[in-house]
PDB file of C-alpha atoms and ligand atoms in Angstrom:
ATOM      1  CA  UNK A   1      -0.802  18.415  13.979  1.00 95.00           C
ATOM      2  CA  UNK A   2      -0.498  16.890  10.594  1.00 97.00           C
ATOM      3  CA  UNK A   3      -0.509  12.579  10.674  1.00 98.00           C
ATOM      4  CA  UNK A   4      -0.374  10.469   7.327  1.00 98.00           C
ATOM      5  CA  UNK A   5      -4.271  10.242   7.845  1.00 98.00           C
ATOM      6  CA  UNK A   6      -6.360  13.195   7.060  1.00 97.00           C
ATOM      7  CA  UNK A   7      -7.304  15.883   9.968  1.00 96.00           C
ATOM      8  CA  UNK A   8     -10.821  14.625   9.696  1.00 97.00           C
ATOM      9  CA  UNK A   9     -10.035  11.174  10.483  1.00 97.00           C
ATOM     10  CA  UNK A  10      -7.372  12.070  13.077  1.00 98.00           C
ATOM     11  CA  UNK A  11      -9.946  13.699  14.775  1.00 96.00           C
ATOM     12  CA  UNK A  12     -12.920  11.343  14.650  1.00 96.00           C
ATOM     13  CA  UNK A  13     -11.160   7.928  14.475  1.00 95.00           C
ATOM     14  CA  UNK A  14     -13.420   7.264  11.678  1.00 96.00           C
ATOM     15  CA  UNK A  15     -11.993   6.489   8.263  1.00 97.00           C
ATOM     16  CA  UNK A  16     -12.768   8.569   5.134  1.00 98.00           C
ATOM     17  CA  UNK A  17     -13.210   6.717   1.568  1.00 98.00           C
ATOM     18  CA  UNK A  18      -9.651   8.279   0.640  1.00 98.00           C
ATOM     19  CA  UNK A  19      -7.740   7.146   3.796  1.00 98.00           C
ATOM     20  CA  UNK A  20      -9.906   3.566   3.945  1.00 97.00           C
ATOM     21  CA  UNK A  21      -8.446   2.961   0.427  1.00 98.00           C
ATOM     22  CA  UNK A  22      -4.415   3.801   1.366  1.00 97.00           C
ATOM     23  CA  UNK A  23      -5.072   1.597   4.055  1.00 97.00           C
ATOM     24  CA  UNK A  24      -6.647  -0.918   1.580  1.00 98.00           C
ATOM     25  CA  UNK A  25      -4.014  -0.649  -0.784  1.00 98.00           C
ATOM     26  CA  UNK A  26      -1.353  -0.713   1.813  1.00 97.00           C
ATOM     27  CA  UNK A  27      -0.382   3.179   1.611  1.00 97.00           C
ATOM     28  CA  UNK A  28      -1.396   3.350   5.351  1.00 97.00           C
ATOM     29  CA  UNK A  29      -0.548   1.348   7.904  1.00 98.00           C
ATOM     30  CA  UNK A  30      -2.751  -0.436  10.861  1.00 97.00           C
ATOM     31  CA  UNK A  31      -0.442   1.450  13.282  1.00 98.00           C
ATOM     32  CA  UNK A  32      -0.115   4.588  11.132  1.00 98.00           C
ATOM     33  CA  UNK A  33      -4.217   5.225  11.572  1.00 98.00           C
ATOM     34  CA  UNK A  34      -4.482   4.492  15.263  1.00 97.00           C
ATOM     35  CA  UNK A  35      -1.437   5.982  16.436  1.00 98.00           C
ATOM     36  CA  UNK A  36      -2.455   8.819  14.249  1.00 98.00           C
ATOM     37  CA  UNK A  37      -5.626   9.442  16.364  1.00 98.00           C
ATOM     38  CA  UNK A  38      -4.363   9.057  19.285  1.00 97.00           C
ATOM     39  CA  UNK A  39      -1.625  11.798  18.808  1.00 97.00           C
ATOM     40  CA  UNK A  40      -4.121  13.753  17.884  1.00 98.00           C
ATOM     41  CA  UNK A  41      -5.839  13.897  20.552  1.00 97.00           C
ATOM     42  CA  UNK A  42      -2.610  14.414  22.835  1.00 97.00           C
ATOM     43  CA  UNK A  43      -1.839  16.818  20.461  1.00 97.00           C
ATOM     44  CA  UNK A  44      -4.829  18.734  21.466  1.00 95.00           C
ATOM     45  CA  UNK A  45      -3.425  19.401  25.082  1.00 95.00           C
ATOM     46  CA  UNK A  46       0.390  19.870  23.689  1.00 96.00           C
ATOM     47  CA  UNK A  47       1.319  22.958  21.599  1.00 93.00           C
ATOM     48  CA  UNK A  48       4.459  21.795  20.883  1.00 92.00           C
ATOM     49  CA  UNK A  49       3.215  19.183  19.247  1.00 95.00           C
ATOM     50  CA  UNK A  50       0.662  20.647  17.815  1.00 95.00           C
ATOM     51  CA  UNK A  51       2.946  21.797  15.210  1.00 94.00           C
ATOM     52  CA  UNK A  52       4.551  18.806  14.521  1.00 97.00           C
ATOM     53  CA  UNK A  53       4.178  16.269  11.608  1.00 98.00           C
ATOM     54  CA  UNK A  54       3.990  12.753  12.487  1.00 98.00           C
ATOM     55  CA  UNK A  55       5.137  11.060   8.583  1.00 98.00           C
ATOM     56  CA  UNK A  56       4.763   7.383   9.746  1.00 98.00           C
ATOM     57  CA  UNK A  57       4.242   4.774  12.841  1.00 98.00           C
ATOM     58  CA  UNK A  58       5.020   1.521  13.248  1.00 98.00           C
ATOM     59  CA  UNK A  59       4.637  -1.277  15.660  1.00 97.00           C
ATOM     60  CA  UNK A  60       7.479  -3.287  17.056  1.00 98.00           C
ATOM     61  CA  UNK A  61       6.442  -5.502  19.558  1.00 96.00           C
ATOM     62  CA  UNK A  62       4.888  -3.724  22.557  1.00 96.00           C
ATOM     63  CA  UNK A  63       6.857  -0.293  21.577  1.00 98.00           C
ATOM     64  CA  UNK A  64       5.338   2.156  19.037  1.00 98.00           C
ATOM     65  CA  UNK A  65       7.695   4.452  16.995  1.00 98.00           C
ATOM     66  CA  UNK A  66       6.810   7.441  15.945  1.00 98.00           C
ATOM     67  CA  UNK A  67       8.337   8.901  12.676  1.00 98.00           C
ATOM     68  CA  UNK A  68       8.349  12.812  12.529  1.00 98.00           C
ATOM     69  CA  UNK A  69       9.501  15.147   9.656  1.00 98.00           C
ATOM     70  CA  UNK A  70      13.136  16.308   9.908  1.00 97.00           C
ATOM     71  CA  UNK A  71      13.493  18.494  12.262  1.00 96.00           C
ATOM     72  CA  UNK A  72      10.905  18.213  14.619  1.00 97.00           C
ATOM     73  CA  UNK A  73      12.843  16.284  17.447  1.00 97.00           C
ATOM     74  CA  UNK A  74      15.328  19.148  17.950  1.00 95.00           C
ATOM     75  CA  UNK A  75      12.278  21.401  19.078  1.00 95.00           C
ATOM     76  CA  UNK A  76      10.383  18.427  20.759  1.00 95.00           C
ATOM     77  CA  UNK A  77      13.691  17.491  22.865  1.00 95.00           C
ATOM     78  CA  UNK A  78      13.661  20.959  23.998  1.00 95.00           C
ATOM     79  CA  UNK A  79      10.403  20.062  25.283  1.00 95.00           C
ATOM     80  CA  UNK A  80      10.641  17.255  28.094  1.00 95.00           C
ATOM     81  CA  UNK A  81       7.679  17.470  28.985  1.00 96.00           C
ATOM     82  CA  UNK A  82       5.714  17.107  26.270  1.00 96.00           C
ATOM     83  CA  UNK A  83       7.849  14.115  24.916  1.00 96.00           C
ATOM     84  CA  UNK A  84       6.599  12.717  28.492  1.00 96.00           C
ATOM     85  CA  UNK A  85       3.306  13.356  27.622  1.00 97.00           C
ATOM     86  CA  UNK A  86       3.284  11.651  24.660  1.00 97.00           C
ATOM     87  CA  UNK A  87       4.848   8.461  26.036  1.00 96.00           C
ATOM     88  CA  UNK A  88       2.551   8.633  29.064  1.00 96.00           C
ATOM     89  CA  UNK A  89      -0.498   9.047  26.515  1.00 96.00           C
ATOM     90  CA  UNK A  90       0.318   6.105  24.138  1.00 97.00           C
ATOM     91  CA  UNK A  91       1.059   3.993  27.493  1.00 96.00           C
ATOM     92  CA  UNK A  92       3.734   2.443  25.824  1.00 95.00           C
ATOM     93  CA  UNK A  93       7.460   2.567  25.253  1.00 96.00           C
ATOM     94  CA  UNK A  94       7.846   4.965  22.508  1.00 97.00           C
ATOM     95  CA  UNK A  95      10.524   5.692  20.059  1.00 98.00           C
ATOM     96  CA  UNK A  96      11.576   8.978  18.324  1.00 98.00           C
ATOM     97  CA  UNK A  97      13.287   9.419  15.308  1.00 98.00           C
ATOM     98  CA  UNK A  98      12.817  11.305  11.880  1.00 98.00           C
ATOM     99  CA  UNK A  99      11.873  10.246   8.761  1.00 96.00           C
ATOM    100  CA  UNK A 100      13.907  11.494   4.760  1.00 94.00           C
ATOM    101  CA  UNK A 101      16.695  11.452   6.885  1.00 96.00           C
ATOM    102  CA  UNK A 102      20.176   9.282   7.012  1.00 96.00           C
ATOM    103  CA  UNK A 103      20.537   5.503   8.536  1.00 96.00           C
ATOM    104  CA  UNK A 104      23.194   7.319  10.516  1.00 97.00           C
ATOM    105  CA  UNK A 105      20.607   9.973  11.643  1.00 97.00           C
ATOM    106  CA  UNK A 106      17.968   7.187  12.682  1.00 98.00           C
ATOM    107  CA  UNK A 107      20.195   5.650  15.011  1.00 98.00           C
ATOM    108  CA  UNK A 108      21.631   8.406  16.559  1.00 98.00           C
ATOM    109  CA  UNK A 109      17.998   9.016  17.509  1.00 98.00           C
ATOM    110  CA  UNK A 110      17.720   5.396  18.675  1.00 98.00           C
ATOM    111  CA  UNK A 111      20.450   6.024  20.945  1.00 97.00           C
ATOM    112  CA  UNK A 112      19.724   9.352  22.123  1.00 96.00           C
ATOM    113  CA  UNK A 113      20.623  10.674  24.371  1.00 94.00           C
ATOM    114  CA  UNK A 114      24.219   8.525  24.232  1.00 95.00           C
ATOM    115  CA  UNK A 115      26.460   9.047  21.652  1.00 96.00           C
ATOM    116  CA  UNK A 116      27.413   7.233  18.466  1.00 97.00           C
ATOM    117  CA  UNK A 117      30.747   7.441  17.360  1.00 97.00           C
ATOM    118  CA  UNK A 118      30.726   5.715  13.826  1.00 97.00           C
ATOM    119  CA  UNK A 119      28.355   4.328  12.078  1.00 97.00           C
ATOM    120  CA  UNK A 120      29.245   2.628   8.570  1.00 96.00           C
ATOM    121  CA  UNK A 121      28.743  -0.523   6.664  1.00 96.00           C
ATOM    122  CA  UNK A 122      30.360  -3.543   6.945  1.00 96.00           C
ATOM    123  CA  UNK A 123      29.701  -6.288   3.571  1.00 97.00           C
ATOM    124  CA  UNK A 124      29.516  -9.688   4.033  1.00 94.00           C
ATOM    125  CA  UNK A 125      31.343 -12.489   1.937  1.00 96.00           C
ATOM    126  CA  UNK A 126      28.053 -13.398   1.108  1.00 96.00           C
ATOM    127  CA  UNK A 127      27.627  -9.620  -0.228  1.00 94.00           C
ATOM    128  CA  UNK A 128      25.026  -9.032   2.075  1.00 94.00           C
ATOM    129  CA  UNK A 129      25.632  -5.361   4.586  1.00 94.00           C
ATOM    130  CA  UNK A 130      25.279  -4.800   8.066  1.00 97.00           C
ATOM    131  CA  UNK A 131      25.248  -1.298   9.523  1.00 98.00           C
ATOM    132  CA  UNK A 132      27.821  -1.188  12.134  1.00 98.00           C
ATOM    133  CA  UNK A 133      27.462   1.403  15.075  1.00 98.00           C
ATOM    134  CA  UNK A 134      29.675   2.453  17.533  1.00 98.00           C
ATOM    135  CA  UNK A 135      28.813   3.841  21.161  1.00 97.00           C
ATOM    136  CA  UNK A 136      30.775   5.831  22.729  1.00 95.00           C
ATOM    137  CA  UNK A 137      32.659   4.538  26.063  1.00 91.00           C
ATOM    138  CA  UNK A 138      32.190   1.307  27.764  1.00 90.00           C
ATOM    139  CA  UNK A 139      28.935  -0.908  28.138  1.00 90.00           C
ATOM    140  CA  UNK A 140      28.105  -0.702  31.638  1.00 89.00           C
ATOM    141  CA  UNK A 141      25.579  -3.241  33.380  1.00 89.00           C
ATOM    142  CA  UNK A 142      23.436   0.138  33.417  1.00 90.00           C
ATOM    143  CA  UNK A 143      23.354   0.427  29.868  1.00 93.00           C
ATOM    144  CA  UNK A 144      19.822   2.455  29.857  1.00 93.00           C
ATOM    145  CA  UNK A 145      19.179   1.446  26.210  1.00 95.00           C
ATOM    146  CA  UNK A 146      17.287  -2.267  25.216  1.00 96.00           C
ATOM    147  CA  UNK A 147      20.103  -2.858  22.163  1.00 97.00           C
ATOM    148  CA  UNK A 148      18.235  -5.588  20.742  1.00 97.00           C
ATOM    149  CA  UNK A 149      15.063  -3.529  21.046  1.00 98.00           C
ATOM    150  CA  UNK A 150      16.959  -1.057  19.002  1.00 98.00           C
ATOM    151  CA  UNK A 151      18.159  -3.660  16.065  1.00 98.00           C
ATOM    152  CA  UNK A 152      14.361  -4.239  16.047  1.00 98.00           C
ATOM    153  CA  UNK A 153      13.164  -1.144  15.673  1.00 98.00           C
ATOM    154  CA  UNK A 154      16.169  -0.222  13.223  1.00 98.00           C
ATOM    155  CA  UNK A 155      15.262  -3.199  10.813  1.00 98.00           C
ATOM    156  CA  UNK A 156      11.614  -2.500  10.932  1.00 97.00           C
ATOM    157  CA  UNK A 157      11.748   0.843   9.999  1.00 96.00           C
ATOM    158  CA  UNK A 158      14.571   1.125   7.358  1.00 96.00           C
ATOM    159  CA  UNK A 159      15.375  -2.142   6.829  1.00 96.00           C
ATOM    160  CA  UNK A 160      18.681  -1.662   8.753  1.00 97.00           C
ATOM    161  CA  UNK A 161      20.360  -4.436   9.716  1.00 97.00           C
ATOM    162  CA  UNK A 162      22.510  -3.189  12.551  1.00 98.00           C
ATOM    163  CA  UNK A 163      25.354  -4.248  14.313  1.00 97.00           C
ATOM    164  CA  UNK A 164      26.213  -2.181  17.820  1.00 97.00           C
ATOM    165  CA  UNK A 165      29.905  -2.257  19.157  1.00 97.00           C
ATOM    166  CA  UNK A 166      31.073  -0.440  22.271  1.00 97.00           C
ATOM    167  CA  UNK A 167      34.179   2.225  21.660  1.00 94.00           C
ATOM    168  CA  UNK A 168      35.964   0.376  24.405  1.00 88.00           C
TER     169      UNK A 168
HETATM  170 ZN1   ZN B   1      -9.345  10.640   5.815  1.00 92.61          ZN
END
């Protein structure tokens, strides 16, 4: 499995001189190293994931997300299992989406597995943006997605200031 840190330190937790100075000179992330080892290690027991590329994680809040390359989450969603794995292994909410990829992309990945209608950008007076999504039907009581969770997560990790509307 290949992580922002190096295999050597994704394996022994301990950091090289290269790695220690991108985390130094803010290249790496806190969140990026330790998440890094840990998937590692799960990565160990998971094939799937084994060949996967983890490009970035961040913290928000109590969740972790977990940036893979492009086009890793279409095989890992084929994978239940393993996704479970993962989440049960970082014991804590995780998030999946993809990294060199759109802002529409990203969210559609937030939302998985519900659907996103429209996503586009709406400019203030004050000629700031917002991202504006739409979902697809109705919000339900049973919504199964945490939407301000997801504006969180959105504006942490590309700076995404999103705005979520319901189709109907
Ligand atoms: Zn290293």
């Amino acid at each position: 499995m290949r992580t922002p840190i190096c295999s050597f330190c994704a394996r022994t937790g301990i950091l090289c001189p290269k790695c220690e100075e991108k985390l130094r000179g803010g290249h790496l992330s806190k969140a990026d190293v330790e998440v890094s080892v840990q998937i590692t290690k799960l990565s160990e027991k998971l094939p799937e994931l084994d060949k996967m590329t983890l490009i970035r994680a961040f913290d928000v809040d109590e969740d972790c997300v977990l940036v893979f390359k492009a086009g890793d989450l279409v095989t890992l969603r084929r994978d239940p299992e393993t996704i479970k794995k993962i989440k049960l292994g970082l014991q804590r909410k995780v998030w999946l989406v993809e990294g060199e990829t759109s802002d529409r992309k990203v969210i559609e990945d937030l939302f998985y597995p519900i659907k996103i209608t429209t996503v586009n950008i709406v400019w203030l007076p004050d000629g700031s943006k917002l991202t504006k999504a739409i979902v697809l039907g109705r919000k339900t009581e049973r919504f199964p997605i945490d939407i301000d969770q997801v504006k969180r997560v959105a504006k942490e990790v590309r700076r995404i200031d999103l705005l979520v509307e319901f189709e109907r």
